[in-house]
Coordinates of C-alpha atoms in Angstrom, one line a residue:
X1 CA -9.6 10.9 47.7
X2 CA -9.5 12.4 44.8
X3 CA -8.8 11.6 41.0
X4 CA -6.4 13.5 39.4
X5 CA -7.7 13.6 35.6
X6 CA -4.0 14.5 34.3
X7 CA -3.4 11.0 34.4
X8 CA -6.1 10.5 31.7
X9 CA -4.3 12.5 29.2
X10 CA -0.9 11.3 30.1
X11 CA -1.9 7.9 29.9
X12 CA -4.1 8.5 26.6
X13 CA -1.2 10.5 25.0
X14 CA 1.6 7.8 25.8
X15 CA -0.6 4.6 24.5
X16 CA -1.5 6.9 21.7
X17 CA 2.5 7.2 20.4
X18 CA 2.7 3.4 21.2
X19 CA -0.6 2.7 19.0
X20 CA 1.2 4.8 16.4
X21 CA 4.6 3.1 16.4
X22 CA 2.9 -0.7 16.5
X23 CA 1.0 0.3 13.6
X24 CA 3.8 1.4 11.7
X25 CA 6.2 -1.9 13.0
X26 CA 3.1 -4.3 12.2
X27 CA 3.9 -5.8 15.7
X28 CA 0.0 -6.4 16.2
X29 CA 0.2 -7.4 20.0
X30 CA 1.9 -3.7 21.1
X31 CA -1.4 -2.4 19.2
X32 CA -3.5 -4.6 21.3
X33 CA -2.2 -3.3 24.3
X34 CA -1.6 0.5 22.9
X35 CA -5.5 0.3 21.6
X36 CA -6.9 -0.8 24.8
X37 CA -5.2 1.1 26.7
X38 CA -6.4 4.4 24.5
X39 CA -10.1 3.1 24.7
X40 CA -10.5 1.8 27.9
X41 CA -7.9 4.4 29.5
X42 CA -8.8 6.9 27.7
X43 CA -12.1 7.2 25.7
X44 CA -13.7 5.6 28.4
X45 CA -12.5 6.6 31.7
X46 CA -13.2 10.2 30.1
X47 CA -16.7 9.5 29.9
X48 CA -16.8 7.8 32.9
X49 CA -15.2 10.4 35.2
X50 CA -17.5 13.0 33.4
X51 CA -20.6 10.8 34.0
X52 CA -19.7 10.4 37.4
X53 CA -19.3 13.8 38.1
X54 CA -22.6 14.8 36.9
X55 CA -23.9 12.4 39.9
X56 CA -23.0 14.8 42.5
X57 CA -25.3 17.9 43.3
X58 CA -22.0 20.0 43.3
X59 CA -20.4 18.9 40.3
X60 CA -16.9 17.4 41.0
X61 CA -15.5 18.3 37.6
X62 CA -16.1 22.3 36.2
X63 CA -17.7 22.6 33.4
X64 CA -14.7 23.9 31.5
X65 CA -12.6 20.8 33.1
X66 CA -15.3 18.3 31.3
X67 CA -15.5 20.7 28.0
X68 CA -11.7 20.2 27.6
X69 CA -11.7 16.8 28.6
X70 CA -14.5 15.9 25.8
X71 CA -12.0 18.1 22.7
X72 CA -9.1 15.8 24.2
X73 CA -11.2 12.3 23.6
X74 CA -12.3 14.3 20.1
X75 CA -8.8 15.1 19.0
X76 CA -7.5 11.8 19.9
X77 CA -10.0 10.3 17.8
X78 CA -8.7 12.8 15.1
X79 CA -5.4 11.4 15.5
X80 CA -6.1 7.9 15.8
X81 CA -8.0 8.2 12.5
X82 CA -5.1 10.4 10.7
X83 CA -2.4 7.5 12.0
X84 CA -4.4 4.6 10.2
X85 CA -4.5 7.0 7.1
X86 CA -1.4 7.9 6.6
X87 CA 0.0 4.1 7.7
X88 CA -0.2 3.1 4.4
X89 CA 1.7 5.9 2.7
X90 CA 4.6 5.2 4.8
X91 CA 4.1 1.4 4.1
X92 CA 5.2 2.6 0.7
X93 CA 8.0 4.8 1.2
X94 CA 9.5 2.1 3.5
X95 CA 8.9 -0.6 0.8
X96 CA 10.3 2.2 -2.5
X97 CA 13.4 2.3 -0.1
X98 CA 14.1 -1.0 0.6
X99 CA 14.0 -1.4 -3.2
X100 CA 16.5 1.5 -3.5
X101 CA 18.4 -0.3 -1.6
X102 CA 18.2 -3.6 -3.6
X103 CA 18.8 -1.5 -6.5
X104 CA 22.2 -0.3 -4.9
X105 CA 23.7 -3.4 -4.3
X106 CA 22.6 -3.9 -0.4
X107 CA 21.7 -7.4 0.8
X108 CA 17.9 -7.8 0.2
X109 CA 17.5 -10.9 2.1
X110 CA 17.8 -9.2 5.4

């Protein structure tokens, strides 16, 4: 049997949008699940299946297959760290417009 490492970046890439969209919705139990699921799903299993190949005489992974795998678990990280950045700024511009909308004669006790 063997493991098909596509499902490391499909399952890494999908928790990574969730991650995203909890942290922007504040709904702290979606980026519980999201975040573990990115870590241990992800990061981990990475390093895992690239440790594990190394335990083989013939490799099971090709070099080139763990040298993309390791700029994928990079550029997540990249992305988790831009999402947590910019979170705030769009904190404000959903906070300026719900004033707007005060401003404009909206309800503002929704």
């Amino acid at each position: 049997a063997e493991f098909n490492v596509g499902f490391i970046y499909l399952g890494t890439l999908g928790n990574g949008l969730g991650m995203s969209r909890a942290i922007f919705t504040r709904n702290w139990v979606w980026l519980a699940g999201a975040a573990w699921g990115c870590c241990a799903g992800g990061v981990l299993l990475s390093f895992t299946c690239i440790y594990g190949s190394h335990q083989f005489t013939p490799h099971k992974m090709s070099s080139l297959a763990e040298i993309v795998l390791m700029v994928f678990v990079g550029l997540f990280v990249v992305y988790t760290l831009v999402v947590v950045k910019f979170d705030g700024e769009a904190q404000q511009l959903k906070r300026a417009r719900k004033a707007r909308e005060c401003v404009a004669g909206c309800s503002c006790w929704q």
